[in-house]
Structures are given as structure tokens and as C-alpha cells.
Short mmCIF file of C-alpha atoms in Angstrom, two decimals:
data_model
loop_
_atom_site.label_atom_id
_atom_site.label_comp_id
_atom_site.label_asym_id
_atom_site.label_seq_id
_atom_site.Cartn_x
_atom_site.Cartn_y
_atom_site.Cartn_z
CA MET A 940 70.11 -3.51 -68.98
CA SER A 941 73.66 -2.58 -69.92
CA PHE A 942 76.22 0.20 -69.88
CA VAL A 943 75.74 3.22 -72.16
CA LYS A 944 77.56 2.59 -75.43
CA ASP A 945 79.44 5.13 -77.54
CA PHE A 946 80.20 7.26 -74.47
CA LYS A 947 83.67 7.63 -73.00
CA PRO A 948 83.47 8.49 -69.28
CA VAL A 949 85.91 10.98 -67.81
CA ALA A 950 87.09 10.96 -64.19
CA LEU A 951 86.19 14.28 -62.56
CA ALA A 952 87.83 13.68 -59.17
CA ASP A 953 90.46 16.37 -59.78
CA THR A 954 87.98 19.04 -60.91
CA ASN A 955 85.96 21.51 -58.85
CA LEU A 956 83.03 19.07 -59.05
CA PHE A 957 84.64 17.34 -56.09
CA LYS A 958 85.54 20.47 -54.17
CA PRO A 959 83.40 21.05 -51.03
CA ILE A 960 81.06 24.05 -51.03
CA GLN A 961 78.87 25.85 -48.50
CA VAL A 962 75.26 26.12 -49.72
CA GLY A 963 72.83 27.78 -47.33
CA ASP A 964 73.66 26.20 -43.99
CA MET A 965 74.85 22.94 -45.62
CA GLN A 966 78.49 21.92 -46.08
CA LEU A 967 78.37 19.80 -49.24
CA GLN A 968 81.32 17.52 -49.95
CA HIS A 969 80.99 17.82 -53.73
CA ARG A 970 78.93 19.71 -56.32
CA ALA A 971 77.03 16.89 -58.06
CA VAL A 972 73.35 17.46 -57.19
CA TYR A 973 70.44 15.06 -57.51
CA PRO A 974 67.72 17.25 -59.08
CA PRO A 975 63.94 16.96 -58.70
CA LEU A 976 62.73 13.99 -60.76
CA THR A 977 59.04 13.14 -60.83
CA ARG A 978 58.59 9.35 -60.74
CA MET A 979 54.81 8.92 -60.26
CA ARG A 980 55.05 6.24 -57.54
CA ALA A 981 52.95 7.97 -54.86
CA HIS A 982 49.83 6.29 -53.48
CA HIS A 983 46.35 7.34 -54.61
CA PRO A 984 44.17 8.53 -53.01
CA GLY A 985 46.12 10.85 -50.76
CA ASN A 986 49.27 11.65 -52.82
CA VAL A 987 51.35 9.84 -50.19
CA PRO A 988 55.02 9.05 -50.97
CA ASN A 989 55.37 5.36 -51.77
CA LYS A 990 55.49 3.39 -48.51
CA ASP A 991 57.19 0.35 -50.09
CA TRP A 992 59.91 1.79 -52.31
CA ALA A 993 60.56 5.51 -51.77
CA VAL A 994 62.83 5.21 -48.72
CA GLU A 995 65.02 2.66 -50.53
CA TYR A 996 65.08 4.78 -53.70
CA TYR A 997 66.36 7.89 -51.90
CA ASP A 998 68.66 5.79 -49.72
CA GLN A 999 70.38 4.35 -52.80
CA ARG A 1000 71.01 7.78 -54.32
CA SER A 1001 72.29 9.51 -51.19
CA LYS A 1002 74.95 6.97 -50.12
CA TYR A 1003 77.90 9.20 -51.02
CA PRO A 1004 78.31 11.47 -47.95
CA GLY A 1005 77.75 15.18 -48.37
CA THR A 1006 75.41 14.89 -51.36
CA LEU A 1007 72.52 17.31 -51.93
CA ILE A 1008 69.31 15.52 -52.88
CA ILE A 1009 66.42 17.63 -54.17
CA THR A 1010 63.22 15.62 -53.97
CA GLU A 1011 60.71 15.07 -56.73
CA GLY A 1012 58.15 17.86 -56.82
CA ALA A 1013 55.74 17.72 -53.86
CA PHE A 1014 52.36 19.41 -54.16
CA ILE A 1015 51.82 22.19 -51.63
CA SER A 1016 48.08 21.45 -51.48
CA ALA A 1017 45.41 19.39 -53.20
CA ALA A 1018 44.49 22.49 -55.21
CA ALA A 1019 48.07 22.72 -56.51
CA GLY A 1020 48.02 19.13 -57.76
CA GLY A 1021 45.94 17.00 -60.08
CA TYR A 1022 48.33 14.11 -60.75
CA ASP A 1023 47.14 11.11 -58.74
CA ASN A 1024 50.55 9.46 -58.30
CA ALA A 1025 52.73 12.48 -57.47
CA PRO A 1026 53.34 13.13 -53.76
CA GLY A 1027 52.17 16.05 -51.69
CA ILE A 1028 53.43 17.55 -48.45
CA TRP A 1029 50.30 19.09 -46.99
CA SER A 1030 48.83 16.21 -44.94
CA GLU A 1031 49.99 14.41 -41.81
CA GLU A 1032 50.14 11.08 -43.64
CA GLN A 1033 52.34 12.56 -46.37
CA VAL A 1034 54.64 14.23 -43.83
CA ALA A 1035 55.02 10.95 -41.94
CA GLU A 1036 56.37 9.19 -45.05
CA TRP A 1037 58.63 12.10 -45.99
CA THR A 1038 60.09 12.01 -42.48
CA LYS A 1039 61.25 8.43 -43.05
CA ILE A 1040 62.85 9.45 -46.36
CA PHE A 1041 64.63 12.46 -44.87
CA ASN A 1042 65.90 10.41 -41.93
CA LYS A 1043 67.41 7.86 -44.30
CA ILE A 1044 69.14 10.56 -46.36
CA HIS A 1045 70.55 12.07 -43.16
CA ASP A 1046 71.67 8.63 -41.98
CA ASN A 1047 73.86 8.64 -45.09
CA LYS A 1048 75.30 12.01 -44.01
CA SER A 1049 73.72 13.71 -47.02
CA TYR A 1050 71.26 16.62 -47.31
CA VAL A 1051 67.76 17.05 -48.70
CA TYR A 1052 65.68 19.93 -50.08
CA VAL A 1053 62.01 19.48 -50.97
CA GLN A 1054 60.85 20.90 -54.29
CA LEU A 1055 57.51 22.66 -53.74
CA TRP A 1056 55.25 22.13 -56.75
CA ASN A 1057 52.13 23.87 -58.06
CA LEU A 1058 50.90 22.75 -61.48
CA GLY A 1059 48.54 25.47 -62.66
CA ARG A 1060 47.40 24.86 -66.23
CA GLN A 1061 49.68 21.82 -66.59
CA SER A 1062 47.30 19.89 -64.35
CA PHE A 1063 44.45 17.70 -65.64
CA PRO A 1064 41.20 19.70 -65.56
CA ASP A 1065 39.09 16.53 -65.54
CA VAL A 1066 40.97 15.10 -62.54
CA LEU A 1067 40.58 18.40 -60.71
CA ALA A 1068 36.86 18.46 -61.55
CA ARG A 1069 36.51 14.92 -60.14
CA ASP A 1070 37.92 16.21 -56.85
CA GLY A 1071 35.91 19.45 -56.84
CA LEU A 1072 38.94 21.65 -57.57
CA LYS A 1073 39.44 24.54 -59.99
CA TYR A 1074 41.69 24.39 -63.04
CA VAL A 1075 43.82 27.50 -62.51
CA SER A 1076 46.56 29.59 -64.08
CA ALA A 1077 47.57 33.23 -64.36
CA SER A 1078 44.71 34.07 -66.71
CA ASP A 1079 41.26 32.90 -67.75
CA ASP A 1080 41.01 30.73 -70.86
CA VAL A 1081 44.66 31.00 -71.98
CA TYR A 1082 45.05 27.30 -72.58
CA MET A 1083 48.32 25.42 -72.97
CA ASP A 1084 47.02 23.63 -76.05
CA GLU A 1085 43.81 22.45 -77.71
CA GLU A 1086 43.87 19.12 -75.89
CA GLN A 1087 43.83 20.85 -72.50
CA LYS A 1088 41.10 23.20 -73.66
CA GLU A 1089 38.95 20.29 -74.80
CA LYS A 1090 39.44 18.45 -71.48
CA ALA A 1091 38.62 21.59 -69.51
CA LEU A 1092 35.44 22.39 -71.39
CA LYS A 1093 34.30 18.77 -71.49
CA SER A 1094 34.72 18.47 -67.71
CA ASN A 1095 33.04 21.86 -67.12
CA ASN A 1096 36.21 23.13 -65.48
CA PRO A 1097 37.43 26.02 -67.67
CA GLN A 1098 40.80 27.61 -67.01
CA HIS A 1099 40.47 30.16 -64.24
CA GLY A 1100 42.87 33.02 -63.59
CA LEU A 1101 43.59 33.21 -59.88
CA THR A 1102 41.97 36.08 -58.02
CA LYS A 1103 44.08 38.15 -55.64
CA ASP A 1104 42.54 36.38 -52.66
CA GLU A 1105 43.28 33.00 -54.25
CA ILE A 1106 46.90 34.07 -54.81
CA LYS A 1107 47.11 34.84 -51.09
CA GLN A 1108 45.74 31.38 -50.32
CA HIS A 1109 48.33 29.72 -52.57
CA ILE A 1110 51.09 31.70 -50.82
CA ALA A 1111 49.73 30.46 -47.48
CA ASP A 1112 49.82 26.92 -48.88
CA TYR A 1113 53.49 27.38 -49.86
CA VAL A 1114 54.22 28.51 -46.30
CA LYS A 1115 52.46 25.49 -44.79
CA ALA A 1116 54.28 23.10 -47.14
CA ALA A 1117 57.64 24.71 -46.33
CA LYS A 1118 57.00 24.46 -42.59
CA ASN A 1119 55.88 20.84 -43.00
CA SER A 1120 59.10 20.10 -44.91
CA ILE A 1121 61.30 21.51 -42.15
CA ALA A 1122 59.23 19.82 -39.44
CA ALA A 1123 59.72 16.50 -41.27
CA GLY A 1124 63.49 17.02 -41.20
CA ALA A 1125 64.31 18.55 -44.59
CA ASP A 1126 67.27 20.91 -44.78
CA GLY A 1127 65.32 23.36 -46.93
CA VAL A 1128 62.90 23.81 -49.82
CA GLU A 1129 63.21 24.66 -53.50
CA ILE A 1130 60.42 26.78 -55.00
CA HIS A 1131 59.49 25.35 -58.41
CA SER A 1132 59.21 28.41 -60.68
CA ALA A 1133 60.30 26.58 -63.85
CA ASN A 1134 59.21 24.19 -66.61
CA GLY A 1135 55.86 25.81 -67.32
CA TYR A 1136 54.18 25.28 -63.94
CA LEU A 1137 52.10 27.84 -62.06
CA LEU A 1138 54.72 30.38 -60.97
CA ASN A 1139 56.36 30.13 -64.39
CA GLN A 1140 52.94 30.78 -65.95
CA PHE A 1141 52.83 34.10 -64.10
CA LEU A 1142 56.37 35.00 -65.26
CA ASP A 1143 55.73 34.30 -68.95
CA PRO A 1144 53.84 36.67 -71.29
CA ILE A 1145 52.38 33.78 -73.30
CA SER A 1146 50.40 32.50 -70.31
CA ASN A 1147 50.00 35.71 -68.30
CA HIS A 1148 47.49 38.11 -69.87
CA ARG A 1149 46.51 39.83 -66.62
CA THR A 1150 45.94 43.57 -66.41
CA ASP A 1151 46.25 43.94 -62.62
CA GLU A 1152 49.43 44.19 -60.51
CA TYR A 1153 50.29 40.56 -61.33
CA GLY A 1154 50.47 41.06 -65.10
CA GLY A 1155 51.52 43.37 -67.91
CA SER A 1156 55.00 44.54 -66.97
CA ILE A 1157 58.06 42.47 -66.20
CA GLU A 1158 57.92 43.70 -62.60
CA ASN A 1159 54.27 42.69 -62.25
CA ARG A 1160 54.78 39.24 -63.74
CA SER A 1161 57.54 38.65 -61.16
CA ARG A 1162 55.32 39.63 -58.24
CA PHE A 1163 53.73 36.26 -57.35
CA THR A 1164 57.06 34.41 -57.41
CA LEU A 1165 58.73 37.06 -55.25
CA GLU A 1166 55.83 37.10 -52.80
CA VAL A 1167 56.28 33.35 -52.36
CA VAL A 1168 60.03 33.87 -51.84
CA ASP A 1169 59.42 36.55 -49.21
CA ALA A 1170 56.79 34.50 -47.40
CA LEU A 1171 59.09 31.48 -47.17
CA ILE A 1172 62.07 33.57 -46.05
CA GLU A 1173 59.91 34.82 -43.19
CA ALA A 1174 58.52 31.35 -42.42
CA ILE A 1175 61.67 29.18 -42.38
CA GLY A 1176 64.67 31.48 -42.93
CA HIS A 1177 66.44 32.61 -46.10
CA GLU A 1178 69.24 30.06 -45.77
CA LYS A 1179 66.68 27.24 -46.14
CA VAL A 1180 64.96 28.61 -49.27
CA ALA A 1181 66.02 28.13 -52.91
CA ILE A 1182 64.35 28.50 -56.30
CA ARG A 1183 64.41 26.94 -59.76
CA PHE A 1184 63.96 28.75 -63.10
CA SER A 1185 64.03 27.63 -66.75
CA PRO A 1186 64.59 30.94 -68.60
CA TRP A 1187 64.72 29.36 -72.07
CA GLY A 1188 62.20 26.58 -71.55
CA THR A 1189 59.29 25.99 -73.91
CA PHE A 1190 57.66 23.07 -72.07
CA GLY A 1191 54.03 23.84 -71.31
CA THR A 1192 53.80 26.13 -74.36
CA LEU A 1193 55.94 28.94 -72.96
CA SER A 1194 58.11 31.51 -74.68
CA GLY A 1195 61.72 30.43 -74.60
CA SER A 1196 64.02 32.53 -76.77
CA ALA A 1197 61.15 33.37 -79.15
CA GLU A 1198 60.32 36.19 -76.70
CA PRO A 1199 62.95 38.96 -77.10
CA LEU A 1200 62.35 40.23 -73.56
CA ILE A 1201 62.51 36.85 -71.81
CA LEU A 1202 66.08 37.51 -70.67
CA ALA A 1203 64.98 40.85 -69.22
CA GLN A 1204 62.23 39.02 -67.31
CA TYR A 1205 64.68 36.63 -65.65
CA ALA A 1206 67.37 39.26 -65.15
CA HIS A 1207 64.77 41.22 -63.20
CA VAL A 1208 63.53 38.41 -60.97
CA ILE A 1209 67.07 37.15 -60.27
CA GLY A 1210 68.12 40.75 -59.61
CA GLU A 1211 65.36 41.00 -57.02
CA LEU A 1212 66.77 37.91 -55.32
CA GLU A 1213 70.25 39.49 -55.24
CA LYS A 1214 68.69 42.69 -53.84
CA ARG A 1215 67.29 40.61 -50.95
CA ALA A 1216 70.69 38.96 -50.54
CA LYS A 1217 72.34 42.34 -50.08
CA GLU A 1218 69.78 43.00 -47.33
CA GLY A 1219 71.01 39.89 -45.50
CA LYS A 1220 68.47 37.46 -46.96
CA ARG A 1221 70.47 35.44 -49.50
CA LEU A 1222 68.72 32.30 -50.70
CA ALA A 1223 70.64 29.03 -50.46
CA TYR A 1224 70.94 28.75 -54.24
CA VAL A 1225 69.39 29.52 -57.62
CA HIS A 1226 68.79 26.46 -59.80
CA LEU A 1227 68.77 27.02 -63.58
CA VAL A 1228 67.67 24.66 -66.34
CA GLU A 1229 69.96 25.10 -69.31
CA ALA A 1230 68.82 25.81 -72.87
CA ARG A 1231 70.27 22.38 -73.64
CA VAL A 1232 66.94 21.02 -72.35
CA LEU A 1233 63.97 23.08 -73.53
CA ASN A 1234 61.50 20.26 -72.84
CA PRO A 1235 62.23 17.56 -70.23
CA PHE A 1236 60.34 14.96 -72.27
CA MET A 1237 62.74 15.25 -75.21
CA VAL A 1238 65.58 12.74 -75.53
CA GLU A 1239 69.05 14.07 -74.65
CA GLY A 1240 70.63 15.95 -77.50
CA THR A 1241 67.33 16.93 -79.13
CA GLY A 1242 65.55 20.27 -78.96
CA GLU A 1243 68.62 22.17 -77.80
CA ASP A 1244 68.85 25.94 -78.20
CA MET A 1245 72.57 26.48 -78.63
CA THR A 1246 72.05 30.23 -79.14
CA ALA A 1247 70.94 30.74 -75.52
CA THR A 1248 72.84 30.56 -72.24
CA ASN A 1249 72.27 31.08 -68.53
CA ASP A 1250 75.70 32.68 -68.11
CA PHE A 1251 73.94 36.04 -67.63
CA ALA A 1252 72.87 34.98 -64.13
CA TYR A 1253 76.43 35.09 -62.78
CA SER A 1254 76.69 38.83 -63.34
CA ILE A 1255 73.54 39.38 -61.26
CA TRP A 1256 73.27 36.66 -58.62
CA LYS A 1257 76.40 36.29 -56.45
CA GLY A 1258 75.41 33.13 -54.56
CA PRO A 1259 75.58 29.43 -55.50
CA ILE A 1260 74.09 28.38 -58.84
CA ILE A 1261 73.01 24.85 -59.74
CA ARG A 1262 73.00 24.18 -63.50
CA ALA A 1263 70.97 21.33 -64.98
CA GLY A 1264 70.57 19.99 -68.49
CA ASN A 1265 72.12 16.97 -70.24
CA LEU A 1266 75.41 17.17 -68.37
CA ALA A 1267 76.13 13.48 -67.79
CA TYR A 1268 77.12 12.95 -71.42
CA HIS A 1269 79.18 16.15 -71.51
CA PRO A 1270 81.94 16.08 -68.88
CA GLU A 1271 83.80 18.68 -70.94
CA ILE A 1272 80.95 21.17 -70.38
CA VAL A 1273 80.89 20.34 -66.66
CA LYS A 1274 84.64 20.98 -66.42
CA ASP A 1275 84.14 24.37 -68.03
CA MET A 1276 81.17 25.23 -65.78
CA MET A 1277 83.15 24.27 -62.70
CA LYS A 1278 85.73 26.97 -63.40
CA ASP A 1279 83.34 29.33 -61.63
CA ASP A 1280 83.66 28.49 -57.95
CA ARG A 1281 79.95 29.09 -57.21
CA THR A 1282 78.71 26.39 -59.58
CA LEU A 1283 77.09 23.02 -58.90
CA ALA A 1284 75.95 20.52 -61.55
CA ALA A 1285 72.69 18.57 -61.49
CA TYR A 1286 72.54 15.10 -63.06
CA GLY A 1287 69.02 13.77 -63.58
CA ARG A 1288 68.02 10.93 -65.86
CA LEU A 1289 71.35 9.11 -65.68
CA TRP A 1290 71.33 9.28 -61.86
CA ILE A 1291 68.00 7.43 -61.97
CA ALA A 1292 69.85 4.52 -63.60
CA ASN A 1293 73.07 4.91 -61.61
CA PRO A 1294 72.36 5.01 -57.88
CA ASP A 1295 76.11 5.41 -57.26
CA MET A 1296 76.37 8.26 -59.77
CA VAL A 1297 78.70 10.37 -57.63
CA GLN A 1298 81.31 7.62 -57.43
CA ARG A 1299 81.05 7.00 -61.17
CA LEU A 1300 81.57 10.69 -61.90
CA LYS A 1301 84.54 10.79 -59.56
CA ASP A 1302 86.27 7.73 -61.02
CA GLY A 1303 85.14 8.00 -64.66
CA LEU A 1304 83.24 4.71 -64.59
CA PRO A 1305 80.82 3.52 -67.31
CA LEU A 1306 77.16 4.49 -66.84
CA ASN A 1307 74.13 2.19 -66.78
CA LYS A 1308 71.57 2.86 -69.49
CA TYR A 1309 68.20 4.04 -68.26
CA ASP A 1310 64.85 2.63 -69.35
CA ARG A 1311 62.65 5.59 -70.24
CA ASP A 1312 59.55 3.38 -70.32
CA THR A 1313 59.83 2.87 -66.54
CA PHE A 1314 60.27 6.52 -65.56
CA TYR A 1315 56.61 6.85 -64.53
CA LEU A 1316 55.68 3.19 -64.01
CA MET A 1317 53.96 2.26 -60.75
CA SER A 1318 56.50 -0.45 -60.00
CA ALA A 1319 59.79 -1.06 -58.22
CA HIS A 1320 61.11 -2.03 -61.67
CA GLY A 1321 63.09 0.87 -63.07
CA TYR A 1322 63.01 2.51 -59.64
CA THR A 1323 65.00 0.59 -57.03
CA ASP A 1324 66.48 -2.23 -59.15
CA TYR A 1325 69.27 -0.37 -61.00
CA PRO A 1326 72.67 -1.80 -59.97
CA THR A 1327 75.71 -0.05 -58.60
CA TYR A 1328 78.87 -0.33 -60.72
CA GLU A 1329 80.14 -3.33 -58.75
CA GLU A 1330 76.75 -5.03 -59.00
CA ALA A 1331 76.60 -4.28 -62.73
CA LEU A 1332 79.93 -6.02 -63.32
CA LYS A 1333 78.67 -9.11 -61.48
CA LEU A 1334 75.57 -9.04 -63.71
CA GLY A 1335 77.79 -9.10 -66.82
CA TYR A 1336 77.45 -5.46 -67.90
CA GLY A 1337 80.16 -4.52 -70.38
CA LYS A 1338 80.49 -8.04 -71.77
CA GLU A 1339 77.65 -7.84 -74.24
#
């Protein structure tokens, strides 16, 4: 491993990135946020957070006091999952491990939100069939791609559009997962309504072909997401609930800017959140994936849509906004974003490789390279063995 080459770091200590901000009921000491990053280290069976490495992993990345850590996506139920090595937060065994993680983050005087995850048609239909679970989405037979269709038909688990009663059950599962998160010590939860997963599948016209009150119009496509929001506000309090969107994303075969009305869709759902805020129920934050990253599996700098922007959200939503998308290599963009006093910046892949990322951002220190091949490896390698800056120097980084 070595430092990233051909990148000149910039010290951001004197920018708004290092200005404290109130988010929900948290007093953050800076605006660099650790975003949800799936690492596929959970134990199977049971989707239990890794008992050997996960506490250390989150400990390393929360050392700078006053940091907001958003966990990797946690399945709200077995029915919402289908990836064997991603964690859940529905069982007692899962909650017990999360409690250890949250305690460690709090020991570091930092904060933690749990991202609540529901895969929908991005799950594996054959894995779901193995476990006696349905392969679900907004609509029957509107497959993500031919590969998923083939897997579904071969495993006799065709894509099933959720019934209204099943939607109610999923909402109940969100509530249980949110309550479990708070009981385990989390500061709040982030509803995952981005990146082509189930709630995003209801928002998007490519995947949502329903003709009932959950499909057709922009208002109807927003309904499931907003019902989850309302249920969690009632269950744990508005100041402990947040949400993530990817308005321009195409991952999971969704619309992006190819759909002329996609901006209207997100302006509506974000407007509904601001409407609730004006009624005294403001969410902690809205988290937006930038058009700089249309597909999280693409390498930084590829697949960008430079014609699209999330700036529209500021004229609608008046609370804190977290922006995510290839920001580590672009301190000049972060400086510009920080001019709006409600903004926070999420740093993902490079924070994986730089456990002391906040200090490096503050002081303009070189960044460790990440090893993409270890992102989803069931090993401590590429997970807990990345060095801090001081450790990297002792290892000879920068001398190669």
C-alpha cells in the first residue's frame, strides 16, 4: 500500500468543513461524515455484524471527536435482505453486536446513525428462494436486467410486486428496526431510499408500473417512502430520523437524468419532508448522492453526469444536507459546497483506506490508496489494517 499519487491534498481546517453544526439532537464538531459503506463482513447464517473485526473497524474511523458515522446498510428484516454477509438489525443477536459498536463510537465522543436497508429487486432471487422468501419490488416482473430475470425464473421465485398488506408489513419492519437501533444506543437512523433499492424502486417510473395508490403519479410513487418516514417519526422522534436519496442515480437500472420528470419526483418528496418540518417534525438531515457518482461500482471520475446537480434541494429543504460523491479528490468542490452553512460532506471509499480521514482533511495530509479488491472480502485485510498517517510514515509510505 502507498499514498495516492498525482493528488495534491489541501488543508481544510479554515473552511466551514471544520465548523461545528447541530444536526438533529447531535452537536457535531465538523461536517465530514462517514457515509454508509457495505463491506460484506457479517456472519452467515444470521446476518450478524462481524464479532471479530467490526468494533475495531468503527472504532478506528470514529476517533476524531464529534464525528457522525453512518453505518453500513442494515437489513430491517430477513425479507428485506438476501445478501448473506450484510448485517441486519432485526434479531437479538444482531442488536447485541451493534450495541458493542455503538458503545465504542460513543466512547470516542462521536455519533452514529444506522442506515436501514431493504433491497427489493436488487436482492438475489435464488438466495431468497433458498430461505423461503419472496423476490419483491414495486411491480411484478419488471426485472432489473436479464441476469436477474434468469435467476428469478430458474429459482421459481419471480419478481413480485408488494401487495398493500405486504407494504404495511415492511413499514412495521422499518419501525422495529428503528426501535432496535435506538435501543442498541444509536443516535438515529437513516432511511435508505437511494441507489436503486426498494424505496427507490417505488419512486422511479422505470421500476414502478403500479396502477394503485402507490404508482402512476409522482405523488403516488412517493407514498411508500413518506409512509416509512411518518411511521419512524412517530416511533422514535423526528430528530432521530434522516433519509438518503440519489436523484440522478442509474444503479439498479433506474432513470437518472434520462427521465425528464425525475427532478419533479424528488422536488415533490423533498417538499413533503419540508412540509412536515414546518409542522414541527423536521428530520435530522437529508443525504443526497451527487450526479458525480451515478453508479457506486464505477471508479471515481467515471460515469459522471456533469449536466445534473442537487442544488435544487436547497430551495426546498431548509434543514441540514449531506452531499456525497467523489469529494475526497476534489477539495475545491468541497470548499464551494461549504459556502452554504447547512452543508455536510460525506467521504466514502477514501475513508475506508484512511481511518484518520478527518485529521488528514483538516491538515491537508496525503491519503492512503485503497484496495478495491478487498472492499467485500471476508477478511480483516483491507478492513482494519489500513494505517493512520503516522503509521504510514513509519511503514515507508511516500518514499516509493
